[in-house]
Coordinates of C-alpha atoms and ligand atoms in Angstrom, one line a residue:
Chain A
X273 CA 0.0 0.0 0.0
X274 CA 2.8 2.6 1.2
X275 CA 4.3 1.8 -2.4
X276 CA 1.2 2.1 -4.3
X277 CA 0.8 5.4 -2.3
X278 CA 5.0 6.6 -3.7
X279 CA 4.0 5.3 -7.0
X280 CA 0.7 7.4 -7.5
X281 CA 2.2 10.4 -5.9
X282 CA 5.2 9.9 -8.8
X283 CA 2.9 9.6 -11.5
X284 CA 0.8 13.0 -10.3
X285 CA 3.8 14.6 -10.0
X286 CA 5.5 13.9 -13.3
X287 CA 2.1 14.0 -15.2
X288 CA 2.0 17.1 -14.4
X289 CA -1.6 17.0 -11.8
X290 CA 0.6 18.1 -8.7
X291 CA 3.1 21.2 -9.3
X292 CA 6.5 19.9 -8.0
X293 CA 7.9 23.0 -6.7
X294 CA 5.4 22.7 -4.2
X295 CA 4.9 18.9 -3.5
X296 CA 8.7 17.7 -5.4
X297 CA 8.4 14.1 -6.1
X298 CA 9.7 10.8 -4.9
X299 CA 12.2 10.7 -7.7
X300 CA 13.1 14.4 -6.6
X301 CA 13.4 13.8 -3.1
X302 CA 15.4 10.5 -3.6
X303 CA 17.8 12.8 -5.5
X304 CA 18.0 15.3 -3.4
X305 CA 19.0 12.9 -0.5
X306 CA 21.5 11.1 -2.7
X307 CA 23.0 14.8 -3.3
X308 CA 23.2 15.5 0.2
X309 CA 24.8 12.2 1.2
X310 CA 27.2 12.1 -1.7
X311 CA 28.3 16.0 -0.6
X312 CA 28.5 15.0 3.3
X313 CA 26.2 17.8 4.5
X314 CA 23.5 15.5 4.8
X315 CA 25.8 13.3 7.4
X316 CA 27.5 16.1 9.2
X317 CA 24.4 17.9 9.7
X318 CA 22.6 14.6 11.1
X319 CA 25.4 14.5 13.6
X320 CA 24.6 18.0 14.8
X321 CA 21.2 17.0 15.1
X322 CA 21.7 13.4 16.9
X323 CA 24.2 15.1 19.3
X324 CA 21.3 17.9 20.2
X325 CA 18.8 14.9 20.7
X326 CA 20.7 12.3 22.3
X327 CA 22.0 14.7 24.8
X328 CA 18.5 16.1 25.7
X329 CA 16.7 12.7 25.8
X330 CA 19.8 11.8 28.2
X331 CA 19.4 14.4 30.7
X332 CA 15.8 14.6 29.9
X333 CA 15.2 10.7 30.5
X334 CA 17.6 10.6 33.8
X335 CA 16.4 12.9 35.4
X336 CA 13.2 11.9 34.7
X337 CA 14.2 8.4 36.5
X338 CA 15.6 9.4 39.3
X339 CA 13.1 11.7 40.5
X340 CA 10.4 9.3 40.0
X341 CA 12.2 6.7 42.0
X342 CA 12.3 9.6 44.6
X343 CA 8.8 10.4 44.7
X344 CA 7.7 6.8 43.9
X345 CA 9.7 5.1 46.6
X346 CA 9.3 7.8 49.7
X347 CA 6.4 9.7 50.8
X348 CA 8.4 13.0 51.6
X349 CA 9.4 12.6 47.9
X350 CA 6.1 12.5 46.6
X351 CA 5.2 15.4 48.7
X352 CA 8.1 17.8 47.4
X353 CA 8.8 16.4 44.1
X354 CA 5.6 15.1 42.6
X355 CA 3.0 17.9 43.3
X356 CA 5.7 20.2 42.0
X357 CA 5.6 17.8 38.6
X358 CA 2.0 17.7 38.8
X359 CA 1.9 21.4 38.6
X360 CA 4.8 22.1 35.9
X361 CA 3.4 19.1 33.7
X362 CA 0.1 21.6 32.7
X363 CA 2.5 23.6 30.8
X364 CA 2.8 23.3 27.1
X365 CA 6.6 22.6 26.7
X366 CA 7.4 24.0 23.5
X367 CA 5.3 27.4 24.8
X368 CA 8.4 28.2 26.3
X369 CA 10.4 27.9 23.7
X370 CA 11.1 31.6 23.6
X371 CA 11.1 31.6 27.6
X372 CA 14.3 29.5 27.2
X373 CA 16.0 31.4 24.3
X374 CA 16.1 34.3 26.5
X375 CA 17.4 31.9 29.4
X376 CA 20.0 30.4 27.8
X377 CA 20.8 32.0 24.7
X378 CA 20.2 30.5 21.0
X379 CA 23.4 28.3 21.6
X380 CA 23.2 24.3 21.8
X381 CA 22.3 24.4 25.7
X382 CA 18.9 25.9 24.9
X383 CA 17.7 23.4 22.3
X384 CA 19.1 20.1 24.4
X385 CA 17.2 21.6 27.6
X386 CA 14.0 22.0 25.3
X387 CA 14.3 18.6 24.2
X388 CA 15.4 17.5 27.9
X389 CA 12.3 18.5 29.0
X390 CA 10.1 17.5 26.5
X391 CA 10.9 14.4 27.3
X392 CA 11.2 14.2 31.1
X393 CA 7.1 14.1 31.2
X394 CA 6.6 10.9 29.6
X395 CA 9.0 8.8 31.6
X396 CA 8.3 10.3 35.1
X397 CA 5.1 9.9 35.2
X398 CA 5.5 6.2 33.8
X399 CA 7.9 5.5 36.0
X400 CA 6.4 6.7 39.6
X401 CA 2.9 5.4 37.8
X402 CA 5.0 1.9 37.2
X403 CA 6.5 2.2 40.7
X404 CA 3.1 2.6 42.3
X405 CA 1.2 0.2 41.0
X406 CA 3.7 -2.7 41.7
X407 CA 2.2 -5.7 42.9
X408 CA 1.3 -4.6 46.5
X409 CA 0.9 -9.0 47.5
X410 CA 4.5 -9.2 45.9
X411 CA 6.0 -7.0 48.2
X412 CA 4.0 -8.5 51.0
X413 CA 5.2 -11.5 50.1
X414 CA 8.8 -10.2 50.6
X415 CA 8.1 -8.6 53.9
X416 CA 7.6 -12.1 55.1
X417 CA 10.5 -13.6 53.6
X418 CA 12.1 -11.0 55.7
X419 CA 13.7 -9.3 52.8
X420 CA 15.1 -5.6 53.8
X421 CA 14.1 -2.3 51.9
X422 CA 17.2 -2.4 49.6
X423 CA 16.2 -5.9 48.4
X424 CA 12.5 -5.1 47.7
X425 CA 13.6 -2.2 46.1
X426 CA 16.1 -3.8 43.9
X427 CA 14.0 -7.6 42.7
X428 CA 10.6 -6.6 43.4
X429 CA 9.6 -2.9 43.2
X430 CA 11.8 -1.7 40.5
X431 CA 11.8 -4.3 38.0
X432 CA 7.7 -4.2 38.4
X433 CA 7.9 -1.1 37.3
X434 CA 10.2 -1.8 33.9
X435 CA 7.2 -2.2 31.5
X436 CA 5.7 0.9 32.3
X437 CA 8.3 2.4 32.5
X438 CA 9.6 1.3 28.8
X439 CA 6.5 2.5 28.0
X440 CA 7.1 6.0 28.8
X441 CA 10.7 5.8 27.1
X442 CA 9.0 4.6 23.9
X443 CA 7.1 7.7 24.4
X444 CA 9.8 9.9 25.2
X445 CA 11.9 8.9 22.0
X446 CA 9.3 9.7 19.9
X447 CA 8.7 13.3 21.0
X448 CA 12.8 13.6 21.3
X449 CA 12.2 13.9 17.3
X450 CA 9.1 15.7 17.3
X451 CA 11.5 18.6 19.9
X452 CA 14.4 18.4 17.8
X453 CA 12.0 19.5 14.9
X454 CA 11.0 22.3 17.0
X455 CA 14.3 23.1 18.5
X456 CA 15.7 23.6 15.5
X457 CA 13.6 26.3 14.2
X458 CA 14.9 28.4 16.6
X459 CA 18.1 30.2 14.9
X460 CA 20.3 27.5 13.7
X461 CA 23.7 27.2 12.2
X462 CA 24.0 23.6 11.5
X463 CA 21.6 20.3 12.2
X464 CA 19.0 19.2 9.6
X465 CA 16.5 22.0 11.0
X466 CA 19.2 24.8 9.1
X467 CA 19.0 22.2 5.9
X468 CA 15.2 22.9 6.3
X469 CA 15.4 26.4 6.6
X470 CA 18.4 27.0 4.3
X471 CA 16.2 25.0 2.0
X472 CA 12.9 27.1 2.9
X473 CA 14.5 30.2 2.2
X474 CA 15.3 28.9 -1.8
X475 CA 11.8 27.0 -2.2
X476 CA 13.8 23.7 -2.6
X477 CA 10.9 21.3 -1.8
X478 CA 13.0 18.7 -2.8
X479 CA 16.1 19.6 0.2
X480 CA 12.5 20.0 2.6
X481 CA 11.3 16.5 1.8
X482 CA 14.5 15.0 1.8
X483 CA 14.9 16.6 5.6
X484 CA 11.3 15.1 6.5
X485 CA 12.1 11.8 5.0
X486 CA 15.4 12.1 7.4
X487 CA 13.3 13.1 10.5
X488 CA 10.9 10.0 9.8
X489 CA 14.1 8.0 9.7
X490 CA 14.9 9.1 12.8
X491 CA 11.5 8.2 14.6
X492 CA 10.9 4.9 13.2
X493 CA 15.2 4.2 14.6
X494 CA 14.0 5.3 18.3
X495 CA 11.1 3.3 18.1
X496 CA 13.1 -0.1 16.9
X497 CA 15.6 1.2 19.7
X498 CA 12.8 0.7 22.3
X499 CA 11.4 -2.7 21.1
X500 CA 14.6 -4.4 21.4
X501 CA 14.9 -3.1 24.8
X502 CA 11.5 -4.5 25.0
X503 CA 12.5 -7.6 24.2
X504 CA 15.3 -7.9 25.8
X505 CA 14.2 -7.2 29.5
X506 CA 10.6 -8.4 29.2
X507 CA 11.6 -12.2 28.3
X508 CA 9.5 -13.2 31.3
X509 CA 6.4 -11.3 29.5
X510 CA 6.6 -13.5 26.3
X511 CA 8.6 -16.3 27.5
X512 CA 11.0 -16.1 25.3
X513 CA 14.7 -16.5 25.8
X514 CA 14.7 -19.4 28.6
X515 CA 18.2 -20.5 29.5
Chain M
X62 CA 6.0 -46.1 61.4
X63 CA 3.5 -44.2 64.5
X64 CA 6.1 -44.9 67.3
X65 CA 9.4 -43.4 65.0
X66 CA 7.2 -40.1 64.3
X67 CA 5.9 -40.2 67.6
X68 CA 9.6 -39.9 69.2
X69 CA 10.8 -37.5 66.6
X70 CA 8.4 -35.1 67.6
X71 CA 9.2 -35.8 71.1
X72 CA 13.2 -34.7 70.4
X73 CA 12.3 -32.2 68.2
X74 CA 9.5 -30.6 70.8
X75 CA 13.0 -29.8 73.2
X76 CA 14.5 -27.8 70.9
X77 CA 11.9 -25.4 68.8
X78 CA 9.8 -23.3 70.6
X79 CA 6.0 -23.9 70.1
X80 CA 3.7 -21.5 68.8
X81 CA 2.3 -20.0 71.6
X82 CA -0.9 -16.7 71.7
X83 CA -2.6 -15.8 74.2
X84 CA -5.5 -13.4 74.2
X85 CA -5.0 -12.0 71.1
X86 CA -7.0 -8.5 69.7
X87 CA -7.2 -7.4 66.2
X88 CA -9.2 -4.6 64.8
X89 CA -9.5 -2.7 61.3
X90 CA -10.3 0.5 62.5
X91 CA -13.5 0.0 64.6
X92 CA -14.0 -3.7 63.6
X93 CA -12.9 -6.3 65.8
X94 CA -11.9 -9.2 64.1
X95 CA -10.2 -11.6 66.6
X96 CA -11.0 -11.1 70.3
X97 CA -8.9 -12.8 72.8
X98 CA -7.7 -15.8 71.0
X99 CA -5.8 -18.6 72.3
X100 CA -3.9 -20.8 70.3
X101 CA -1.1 -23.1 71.0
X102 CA 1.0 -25.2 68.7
X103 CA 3.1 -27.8 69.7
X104 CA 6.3 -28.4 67.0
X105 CA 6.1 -30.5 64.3
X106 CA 2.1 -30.6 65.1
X107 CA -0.2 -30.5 61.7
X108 CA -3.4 -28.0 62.7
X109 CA -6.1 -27.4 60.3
X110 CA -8.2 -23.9 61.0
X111 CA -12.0 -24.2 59.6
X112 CA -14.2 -21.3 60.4
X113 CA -16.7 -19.3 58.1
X114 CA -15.7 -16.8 56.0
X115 CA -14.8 -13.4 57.2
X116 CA -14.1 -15.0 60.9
X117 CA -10.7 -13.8 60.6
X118 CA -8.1 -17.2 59.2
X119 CA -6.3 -15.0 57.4
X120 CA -5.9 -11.8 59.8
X121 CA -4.4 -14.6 62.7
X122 CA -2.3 -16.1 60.2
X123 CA -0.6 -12.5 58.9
X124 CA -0.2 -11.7 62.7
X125 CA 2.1 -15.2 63.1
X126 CA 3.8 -14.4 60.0
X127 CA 4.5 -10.9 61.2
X128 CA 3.3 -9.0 58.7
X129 CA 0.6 -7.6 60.9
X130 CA 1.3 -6.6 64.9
X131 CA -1.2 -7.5 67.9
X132 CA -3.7 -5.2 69.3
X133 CA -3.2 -6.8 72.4
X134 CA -1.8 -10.1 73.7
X135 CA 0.9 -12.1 73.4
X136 CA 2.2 -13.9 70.5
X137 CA 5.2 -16.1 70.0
X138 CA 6.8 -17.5 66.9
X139 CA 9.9 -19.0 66.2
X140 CA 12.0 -17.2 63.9
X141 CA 11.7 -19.0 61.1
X142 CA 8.4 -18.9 60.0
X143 CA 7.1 -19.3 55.9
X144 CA 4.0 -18.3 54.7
X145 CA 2.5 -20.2 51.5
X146 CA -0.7 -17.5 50.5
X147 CA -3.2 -18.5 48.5
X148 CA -2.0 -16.9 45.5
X149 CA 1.1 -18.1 44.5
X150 CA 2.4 -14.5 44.4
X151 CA 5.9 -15.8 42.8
X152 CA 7.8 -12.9 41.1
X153 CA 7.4 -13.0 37.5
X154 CA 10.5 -11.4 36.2
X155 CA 12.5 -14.1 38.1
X156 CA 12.9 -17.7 36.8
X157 CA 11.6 -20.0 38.8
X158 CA 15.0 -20.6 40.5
X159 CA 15.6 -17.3 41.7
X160 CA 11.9 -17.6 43.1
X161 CA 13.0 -20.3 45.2
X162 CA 16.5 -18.5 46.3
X163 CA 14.1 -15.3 47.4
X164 CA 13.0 -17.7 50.3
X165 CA 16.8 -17.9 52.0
X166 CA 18.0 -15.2 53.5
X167 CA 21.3 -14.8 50.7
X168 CA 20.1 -15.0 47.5
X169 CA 23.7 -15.5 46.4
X170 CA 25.3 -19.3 46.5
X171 CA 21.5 -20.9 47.3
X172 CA 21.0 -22.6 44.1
X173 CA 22.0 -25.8 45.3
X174 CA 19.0 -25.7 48.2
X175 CA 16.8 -24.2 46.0
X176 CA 17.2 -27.1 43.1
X177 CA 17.0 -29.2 45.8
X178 CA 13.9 -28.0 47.0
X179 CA 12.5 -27.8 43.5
X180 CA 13.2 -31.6 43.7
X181 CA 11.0 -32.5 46.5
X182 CA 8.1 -31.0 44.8
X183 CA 9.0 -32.5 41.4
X184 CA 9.7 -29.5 39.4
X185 CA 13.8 -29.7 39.3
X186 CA 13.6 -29.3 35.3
X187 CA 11.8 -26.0 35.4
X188 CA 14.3 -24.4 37.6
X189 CA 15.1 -21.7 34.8
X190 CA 11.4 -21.2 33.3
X191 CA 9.7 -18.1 33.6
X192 CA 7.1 -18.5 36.6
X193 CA 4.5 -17.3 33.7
X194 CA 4.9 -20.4 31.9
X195 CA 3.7 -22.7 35.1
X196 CA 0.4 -24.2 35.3
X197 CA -1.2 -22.9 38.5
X198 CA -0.4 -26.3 40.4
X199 CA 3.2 -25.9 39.6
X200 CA 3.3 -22.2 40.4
X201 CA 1.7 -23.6 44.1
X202 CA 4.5 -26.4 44.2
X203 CA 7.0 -23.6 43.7
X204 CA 5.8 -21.3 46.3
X205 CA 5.9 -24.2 48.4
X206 CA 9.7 -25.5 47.6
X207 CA 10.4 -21.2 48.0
X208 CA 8.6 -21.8 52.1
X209 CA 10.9 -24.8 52.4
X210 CA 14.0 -23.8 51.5
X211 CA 13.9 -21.4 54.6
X212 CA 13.3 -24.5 56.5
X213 CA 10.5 -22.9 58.9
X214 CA 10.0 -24.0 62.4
X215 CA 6.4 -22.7 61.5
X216 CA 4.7 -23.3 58.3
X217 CA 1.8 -21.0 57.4
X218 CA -0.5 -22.4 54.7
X219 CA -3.3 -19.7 53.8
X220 CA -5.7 -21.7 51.5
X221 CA -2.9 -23.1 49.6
X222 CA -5.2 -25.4 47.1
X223 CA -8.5 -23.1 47.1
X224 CA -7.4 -22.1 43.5
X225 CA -6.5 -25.7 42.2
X226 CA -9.0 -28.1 40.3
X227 CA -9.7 -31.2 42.7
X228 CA -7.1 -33.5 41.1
X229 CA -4.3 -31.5 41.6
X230 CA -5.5 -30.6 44.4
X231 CA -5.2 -34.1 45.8
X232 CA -1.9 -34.4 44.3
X233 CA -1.0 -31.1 46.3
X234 CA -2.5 -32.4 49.5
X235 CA -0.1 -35.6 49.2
X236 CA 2.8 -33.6 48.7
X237 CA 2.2 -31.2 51.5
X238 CA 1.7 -33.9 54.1
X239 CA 4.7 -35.9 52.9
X240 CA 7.1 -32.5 52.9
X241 CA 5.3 -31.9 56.2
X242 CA 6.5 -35.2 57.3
X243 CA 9.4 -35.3 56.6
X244 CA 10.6 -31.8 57.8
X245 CA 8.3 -31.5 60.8
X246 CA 8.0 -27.7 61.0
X247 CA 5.0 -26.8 63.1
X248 CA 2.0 -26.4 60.3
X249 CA -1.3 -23.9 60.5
X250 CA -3.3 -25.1 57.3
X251 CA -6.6 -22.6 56.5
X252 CA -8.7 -24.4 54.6
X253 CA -13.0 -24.4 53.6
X254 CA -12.6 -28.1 53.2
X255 CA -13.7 -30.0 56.4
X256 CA -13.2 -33.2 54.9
X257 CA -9.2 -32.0 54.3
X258 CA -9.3 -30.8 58.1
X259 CA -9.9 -33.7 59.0
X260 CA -7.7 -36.4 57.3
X261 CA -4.7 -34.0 56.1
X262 CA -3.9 -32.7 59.6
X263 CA -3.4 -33.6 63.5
X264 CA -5.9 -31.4 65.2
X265 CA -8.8 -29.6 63.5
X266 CA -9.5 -25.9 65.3
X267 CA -12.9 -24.3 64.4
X268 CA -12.8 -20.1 64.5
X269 CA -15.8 -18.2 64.8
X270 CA -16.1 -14.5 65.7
X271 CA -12.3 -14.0 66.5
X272 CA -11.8 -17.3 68.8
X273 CA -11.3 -20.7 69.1
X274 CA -14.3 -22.6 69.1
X275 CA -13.6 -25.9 69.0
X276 CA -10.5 -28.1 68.8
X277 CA -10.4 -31.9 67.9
X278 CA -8.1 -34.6 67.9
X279 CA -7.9 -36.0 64.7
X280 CA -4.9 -38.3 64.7
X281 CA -6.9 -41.1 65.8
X282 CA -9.4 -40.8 62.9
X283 CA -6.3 -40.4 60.0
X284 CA -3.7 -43.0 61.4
X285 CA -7.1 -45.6 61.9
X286 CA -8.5 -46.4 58.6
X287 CA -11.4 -48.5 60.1
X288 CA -12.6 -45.6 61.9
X289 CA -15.2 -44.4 59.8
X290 CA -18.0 -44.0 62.4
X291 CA -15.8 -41.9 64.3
X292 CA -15.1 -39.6 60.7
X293 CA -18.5 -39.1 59.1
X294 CA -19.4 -38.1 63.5
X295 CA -16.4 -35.5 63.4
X296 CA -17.4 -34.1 59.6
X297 CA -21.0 -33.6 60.7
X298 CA -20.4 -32.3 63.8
X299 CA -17.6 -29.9 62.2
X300 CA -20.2 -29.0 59.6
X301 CA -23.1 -27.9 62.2
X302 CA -20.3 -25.9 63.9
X303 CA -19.7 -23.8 60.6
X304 CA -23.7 -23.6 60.2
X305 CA -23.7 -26.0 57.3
X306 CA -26.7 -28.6 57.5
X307 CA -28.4 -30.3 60.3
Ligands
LIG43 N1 -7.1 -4.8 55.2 C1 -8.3 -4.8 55.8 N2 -8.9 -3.7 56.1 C2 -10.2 -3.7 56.7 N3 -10.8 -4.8 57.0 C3 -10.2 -6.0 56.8 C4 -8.9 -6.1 56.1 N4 -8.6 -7.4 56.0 C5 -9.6 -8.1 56.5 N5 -10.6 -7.2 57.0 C6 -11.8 -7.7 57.6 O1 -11.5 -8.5 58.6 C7 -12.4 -9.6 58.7 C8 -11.6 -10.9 58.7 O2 -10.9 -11.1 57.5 P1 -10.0 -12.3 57.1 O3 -9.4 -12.1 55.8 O4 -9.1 -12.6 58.3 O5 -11.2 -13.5 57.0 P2 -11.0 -15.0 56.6 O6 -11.4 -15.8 57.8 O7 -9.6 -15.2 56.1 O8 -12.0 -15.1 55.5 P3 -11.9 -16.1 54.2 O9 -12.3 -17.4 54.6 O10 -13.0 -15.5 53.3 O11 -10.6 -15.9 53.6 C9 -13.3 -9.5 57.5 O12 -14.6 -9.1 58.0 C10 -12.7 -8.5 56.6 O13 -13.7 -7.7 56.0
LIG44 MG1 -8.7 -15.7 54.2

């Protein structure tokens, strides 16, 4: 279906039904990345852009972690870091956008803490929601095997709350893309955001398309990322993997 | 075979101390659920508790286990205690091995007692399945070997075969008496199932509103096989107690 999709879109395009410098064309856009990969500016400029994303989805999904493990795990966590969350979470992320250009300048550290925080929301609340809804019998159970706090913690509590909190990562990596997109619209020197714009700025819908196609590329990576995580730490879920 | 068991238990009653409460209180906020119950347990003694549901079984059994404290009154355990619930509550990330290792104090270096215990209840070749992959009977079994390897001086059964179909069930029933045999902790069985009360355990206790109501002998009855009067007497007597027929 996807190729029957390509193919009519081709055949609009060169019949002439869809103008091409607004739509370009598979056969365009496939050129256009070829030209970019061929003249390194495609790869250098990913770079840029997986260093900005990687580095934000890093702090972003860290800190993320290790305050939900706070708030989920102690009640005076809960009480100082979650209602604080609670509140924050109601605002639209990429409304500040401008808020943190003026903060931190229109240099790198703005765009990673965009992208940071983008995607701290997704994994914190998966992971105290994963971390509160653990098996309360399971931990019971460990109470009267006389298991100590750091034990429960550690085989009970924490890896309960791996599938939820996979969940939220899965989310998390998708909006890393979706921030990246944003963060780079703000004044850019390098990344595939200044291809886009660079390209915006000539009405080269071909050097736009190719940048989308790039993005897309991006996503569907992060997503694959997550399933093999997936897979990998839920064997007990599937049964899968038995020694 | 009665004599041998007979002076086991008489060596081993020297060294473990029995289960002893006295007048124990337990409320959930204004709802008193045991008043002043007295229970004692001699070690390596098999008690079956009957009672009607809601009388509070599973409330006296948490507070031997620990996992609840007294009201008021006295209750002492030995320190080893297991509790088998009627869930098998096993955690599912961990293989089945790991499971049984949870029940030792270090996890590290038990595989040998666990595979060992996995042994007795004839599931040593699923020591590295997921506990997900178990039938519900097997998922009991390992909850049991996981209670054994801790080797309790008390051994807290909470329904343990409510959830099985009848056949494993019997199976289960046979395998508990034998392990029970053969590593004589002291043993509180909750069960629904007079007929089990009677011929799976030593003494049959009856609870009703938060005490002991009635506590029988039942040796006699199991070790006697001609005894039958004396059974179907003891059933329907047990059943009028819990306010089932005549
Ligand atoms: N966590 C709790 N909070 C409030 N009330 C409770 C709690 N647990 C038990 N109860 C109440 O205490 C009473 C005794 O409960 P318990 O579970 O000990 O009964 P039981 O004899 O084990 O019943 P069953 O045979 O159905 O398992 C019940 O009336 C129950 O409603
Ligand atoms: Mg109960």
């Amino acid at each position: 279906m996807p190729f029957l999709l390509l193919l009519a879109w081709q055949l609009l395009a060169s019949g002439g039904a869809i103008d091409e410098r607004l739509f370009s064309s598979p056969a365009h856009t496939a050129h256009a990345l070829w030209m970019l990969t061929t003249n390194g500016t495609l790869a250098s400029n990913v770079l840029v852009s997986l260093r900005r994303s990687a580095i934000g989805l890093l702090l972003g999904v860290s800190t993320a972690v290790a305050l939900a493990t706070v708030s989920g795990l102690w009640r005076l966590g809960e009480e100082l870091v979650d209602s604080t969350i609670q509140m924050v979470r109601t605002v639209p992320v990429f409304a500040l956008t401008s808020v943190f250009v003026v903060w931190f300048g229109l240099g790198e550290l703005s765009k990673e803490l965009l992208i940071a925080m983008a995607c701290f929301f997704p994994v914190y609340l998966n992971v105290h929601g994963g971390i509160r809804n653990v098996d309360r019998r399971l931990v019971e159970m460990a109470v009267a095997m006389g298991k100590g706090r750091r034990q429960i913690i550690r085989h009970v509590v924490l890896p309960g709350a791996m599938p939820q909190t996979l969940v939220g990562l899965r989310y998390s990596l998708s909006i890393s893309v979706l921030a990246l997109v944003v963060a780079e619209t703000l004044n850019t020197t390098s990344g595939l955001g200044y291809l886009m714009a660079n390209a915006q700025q000539y009405l080269d819908t071909d050097v736009i398309f190719a940048c989308v196609v790039v993005y897309c590329l991006m996503g569907i990576t992060a997503d694959l990322v997550v399933r093999v995580l997936e897979w990998r730490t839920l064997a007990w879920r599937t049964g899968v993997g038995n020694r | 075979m009665t004599s041998s068991t007979t002076l086991r238990q008489e060596s081993v009653r020297e060294t473990r101390a029995p289960v002893e409460v006295r007048g124990l209180h337990r409320a959930y906020g204004a709802r008193q659920v045991i008043r002043g119950l007295d229970l004692r347990v001699q070690a390596g003694e098999f008690l079956c508790l009957l009672g009607p549901s809601g009388c509070g079984k599973t409330t006296l059994l948490r507070t031997l286990a620990g996992l609840d404290a007294a009201d008021a009154g006295e209750v002492d355990v030995p320190t080893q205690v297991a509790i088998v619930f009627q869930e098998p509550r096993l955690l599912p990330w961990k293989r089945v091995d790991f499971n049984v290792r949870f029940g030792v104090a270090g996890t590290r270096g038990a595989r040998a007692q666990a595979l060992a215990a996995l042994e007795e209840v004839g599931l040593a070749d699923h020591a590295d399945a997921w506990p997900g992959t178990l039938s519900g009977g097997q998922a009991q079994r390992v909850a049991l070997a996981r209670a054994l390897v801790r080797e309790p001086h008390l051994l807290l059964l909470d329904e343990p075969f409510a959830a099985l179909d009848a056949l494993t069930r019997i199976r289960m029933q046979a395998l508990v008496r034998e392990l029970v045999d053969r590593h004589r902790p002291a043993t509180v069985l909750v069960t629904h199932d007079v007929e089990e009360a009677i011929l799976l355990g030593d003494r049959v206790l009856v609870m009703a509103e938060g005490r002991i109501v009635r506590d029988s002998d039942t040796t006699g009855i199991t070790r006697d096989a001609a005894d039958a009067v004396a059974l179907d007497v003891l059933r329907r007597d047990l059943l009028r107690e819990l306010g089932v027929g005549g």
